[in-house]
mmCIF file of C-alpha atoms in Angstrom:
data_model
loop_
_atom_site.group_PDB
_atom_site.id
_atom_site.type_symbol
_atom_site.label_atom_id
_atom_site.label_comp_id
_atom_site.label_asym_id
_atom_site.label_seq_id
_atom_site.Cartn_x
_atom_site.Cartn_y
_atom_site.Cartn_z
ATOM 1 C CA MET A 1155 7.780 -1.127 -8.446
ATOM 2 C CA ALA A 1156 7.569 2.205 -6.702
ATOM 3 C CA ALA A 1157 3.810 2.543 -6.934
ATOM 4 C CA ALA A 1158 3.192 3.138 -3.248
ATOM 5 C CA ILE A 1159 4.749 4.672 -0.185
ATOM 6 C CA ALA A 1160 3.719 4.535 3.451
ATOM 7 C CA THR A 1161 4.262 7.405 5.837
ATOM 8 C CA VAL A 1162 3.931 7.029 9.591
ATOM 9 C CA SER A 1163 3.991 9.750 12.230
ATOM 10 C CA ALA A 1164 4.899 9.360 15.888
ATOM 11 C CA PRO A 1165 5.352 11.805 18.765
ATOM 12 C CA SER A 1166 8.831 13.276 18.914
ATOM 13 C CA THR A 1167 11.148 12.159 21.702
ATOM 14 C CA ASP A 1168 13.135 15.385 21.510
ATOM 15 C CA ALA A 1169 14.261 16.398 25.012
ATOM 16 C CA THR A 1170 13.372 20.055 24.384
ATOM 17 C CA PRO A 1171 10.279 20.945 26.449
ATOM 18 C CA VAL A 1172 7.228 22.111 24.535
ATOM 19 C CA THR A 1173 5.373 24.966 26.187
ATOM 20 C CA ASP A 1174 2.255 25.436 24.065
ATOM 21 C CA ARG A 1175 -0.325 23.191 22.384
ATOM 22 C CA ALA A 1176 0.382 24.391 18.836
ATOM 23 C CA ALA A 1177 4.062 23.518 19.178
ATOM 24 C CA SER A 1178 3.164 20.229 20.884
ATOM 25 C CA ALA A 1179 0.890 19.188 18.021
ATOM 26 C CA ALA A 1180 3.690 19.863 15.547
ATOM 27 C CA ALA A 1181 6.243 17.833 17.531
ATOM 28 C CA VAL A 1182 6.029 14.603 15.557
ATOM 29 C CA THR A 1183 8.551 12.589 13.660
ATOM 30 C CA THR A 1184 7.501 11.500 10.187
ATOM 31 C CA THR A 1185 9.125 8.500 8.555
ATOM 32 C CA THR A 1186 8.511 7.314 4.999
ATOM 33 C CA PHE A 1187 8.858 3.696 3.923
ATOM 34 C CA ASN A 1188 9.073 2.528 0.328
ATOM 35 C CA PRO A 1189 7.723 -0.899 -0.544
ATOM 36 C CA VAL A 1190 10.141 -3.813 -0.364
ATOM 37 C CA ALA A 1191 7.891 -5.908 -2.607
ATOM 38 C CA ASP A 1192 4.813 -5.291 -4.711
ATOM 39 C CA THR A 1193 2.968 -7.134 -7.411
ATOM 40 C CA LEU A 1194 -0.478 -7.850 -8.698
ATOM 41 C CA VAL A 1195 -2.387 -11.006 -9.471
ATOM 42 C CA ALA A 1196 -5.108 -11.359 -12.088
ATOM 43 C CA GLU A 1197 -7.770 -14.007 -12.605
ATOM 44 C CA TYR A 1198 -7.484 -13.664 -16.398
ATOM 45 C CA ASN A 1199 -3.845 -14.860 -16.162
ATOM 46 C CA ALA A 1200 -4.033 -17.148 -13.114
ATOM 47 C CA GLY A 1201 -0.524 -18.564 -13.554
ATOM 48 C CA GLY A 1202 1.106 -15.289 -14.543
ATOM 49 C CA ASN A 1203 3.515 -13.362 -12.362
ATOM 50 C CA PHE A 1204 3.684 -9.573 -12.652
ATOM 51 C CA GLY A 1205 6.386 -8.853 -10.047
ATOM 52 C CA ALA A 1206 8.963 -7.574 -12.557
ATOM 53 C CA ARG A 1207 6.723 -4.779 -13.817
ATOM 54 C CA THR A 1208 7.635 -1.215 -12.869
ATOM 55 C CA THR A 1209 3.981 -0.245 -12.361
ATOM 56 C CA PHE A 1210 0.824 -2.114 -11.582
ATOM 57 C CA ALA A 1211 -2.752 -1.519 -12.535
ATOM 58 C CA VAL A 1212 -5.892 -3.074 -11.158
ATOM 59 C CA ASP A 1213 -9.459 -2.458 -12.242
ATOM 60 C CA ALA A 1214 -12.909 -3.988 -12.067
ATOM 61 C CA ALA A 1215 -12.707 -5.660 -15.490
ATOM 62 C CA ALA A 1216 -11.610 -8.933 -13.845
ATOM 63 C CA ILE A 1217 -10.617 -10.060 -10.382
ATOM 64 C CA GLN A 1218 -7.270 -8.392 -9.745
ATOM 65 C CA ARG A 1219 -5.448 -7.798 -6.484
ATOM 66 C CA ALA A 1220 -2.398 -5.705 -5.659
ATOM 67 C CA PHE A 1221 0.021 -6.845 -2.958
ATOM 68 C CA VAL A 1222 2.350 -4.275 -1.371
ATOM 69 C CA LYS A 1223 4.825 -5.153 1.405
ATOM 70 C CA PHE A 1224 6.713 -2.742 3.656
ATOM 71 C CA SER A 1225 9.529 -3.376 6.109
ATOM 72 C CA VAL A 1226 8.849 -1.006 8.987
ATOM 73 C CA ALA A 1227 11.889 -0.599 11.232
ATOM 74 C CA GLY A 1228 13.592 2.019 13.338
ATOM 75 C CA LEU A 1229 10.515 3.427 15.074
ATOM 76 C CA THR A 1230 11.052 4.170 18.744
ATOM 77 C CA GLU A 1231 7.617 5.593 19.591
ATOM 78 C CA PRO A 1232 4.076 4.291 19.002
ATOM 79 C CA VAL A 1233 2.639 5.167 15.606
ATOM 80 C CA ALA A 1234 0.135 8.023 15.825
ATOM 81 C CA SER A 1235 -1.037 7.758 12.212
ATOM 82 C CA ALA A 1236 -0.194 6.019 8.967
ATOM 83 C CA LYS A 1237 -0.954 6.890 5.348
ATOM 84 C CA LEU A 1238 -0.709 4.792 2.223
ATOM 85 C CA ARG A 1239 -0.240 6.878 -0.889
ATOM 86 C CA LEU A 1240 -1.012 5.529 -4.331
ATOM 87 C CA HIS A 1241 -0.902 7.298 -7.654
ATOM 88 C CA VAL A 1242 -3.668 7.012 -10.244
ATOM 89 C CA ALA A 1243 -2.198 7.010 -13.729
ATOM 90 C CA ASP A 1244 -2.976 9.843 -16.118
ATOM 91 C CA VAL A 1245 -4.298 7.528 -18.808
ATOM 92 C CA THR A 1246 -7.708 6.899 -20.309
ATOM 93 C CA GLY A 1247 -9.723 4.460 -18.215
ATOM 94 C CA SER A 1248 -7.799 4.979 -14.971
ATOM 95 C CA ALA A 1249 -10.733 6.568 -13.118
ATOM 96 C CA SER A 1250 -13.002 4.326 -11.068
ATOM 97 C CA ASP A 1251 -16.070 4.691 -8.863
ATOM 98 C CA VAL A 1252 -14.498 2.257 -6.398
ATOM 99 C CA GLY A 1253 -10.790 2.537 -5.600
ATOM 100 C CA GLY A 1254 -10.481 -0.698 -3.616
ATOM 101 C CA ARG A 1255 -9.908 -2.026 -0.115
ATOM 102 C CA TRP A 1256 -6.739 -2.344 1.991
ATOM 103 C CA SER A 1257 -6.362 -5.181 4.485
ATOM 104 C CA LEU A 1258 -3.735 -6.746 6.708
ATOM 105 C CA MET A 1259 -2.398 -10.208 5.916
ATOM 106 C CA SER A 1260 -0.921 -12.808 8.258
ATOM 107 C CA ASN A 1261 1.275 -14.310 5.503
ATOM 108 C CA THR A 1262 4.035 -11.827 4.754
ATOM 109 C CA ALA A 1263 6.445 -14.401 3.332
ATOM 110 C CA TRP A 1264 5.219 -14.031 -0.265
ATOM 111 C CA SER A 1265 7.683 -13.048 -2.972
ATOM 112 C CA GLU A 1266 6.845 -10.596 -5.736
ATOM 113 C CA SER A 1267 8.663 -12.830 -8.214
ATOM 114 C CA LEU A 1268 6.642 -15.944 -7.341
ATOM 115 C CA VAL A 1269 3.078 -14.999 -6.380
ATOM 116 C CA THR A 1270 0.321 -15.672 -8.921
ATOM 117 C CA PHE A 1271 -3.475 -15.679 -8.787
ATOM 118 C CA ARG A 1272 -3.363 -19.459 -8.204
ATOM 119 C CA ASN A 1273 -0.940 -19.346 -5.243
ATOM 120 C CA GLN A 1274 -1.676 -15.893 -3.779
ATOM 121 C CA PRO A 1275 -1.658 -15.608 0.008
ATOM 122 C CA ALA A 1276 -4.984 -15.294 1.800
ATOM 123 C CA ILE A 1277 -6.146 -11.784 2.587
ATOM 124 C CA ASP A 1278 -7.190 -12.784 6.087
ATOM 125 C CA GLY A 1279 -6.534 -9.731 8.242
ATOM 126 C CA ALA A 1280 -8.506 -6.738 9.352
ATOM 127 C CA LEU A 1281 -9.845 -4.331 6.775
ATOM 128 C CA LEU A 1282 -7.762 -1.156 7.154
ATOM 129 C CA GLY A 1283 -9.777 1.039 4.863
ATOM 130 C CA THR A 1284 -11.503 1.562 1.583
ATOM 131 C CA VAL A 1285 -10.814 3.924 -1.247
ATOM 132 C CA GLY A 1286 -13.772 5.583 -2.881
ATOM 133 C CA ARG A 1287 -13.900 7.200 -6.280
ATOM 134 C CA VAL A 1288 -10.517 7.814 -7.903
ATOM 135 C CA VAL A 1289 -9.755 10.070 -10.847
ATOM 136 C CA ARG A 1290 -6.806 10.175 -13.174
ATOM 137 C CA ASN A 1291 -3.988 12.479 -12.063
#
């Protein structure tokens, strides 16, 4: 699935000196990472695996969770910011008053082809953020 991308920005290590604040603020390196695995789990189909789907959809109709994994490599400077970008489908019913929550997980060994609602890894890490109201694109 290519439903999400993560973009991280870090200060540039370019050897060229920066002489003003405006140029200094712009001197960052941006790197984009595509997911290496993503799937969803759904209470209504507790033994089902959705890892082969090309898109995923979660809503409040039942307990559903999306899992997205990134392999972040090649960064040489501390991360100054990170953004997770998701796309809301342009279909009826895709809008929601609550877009969800994003959290870290200690178990990153899950496989998109094996995880189900019954065997899903614990979401046991820090809450990274919440998404408010979303509208169809």
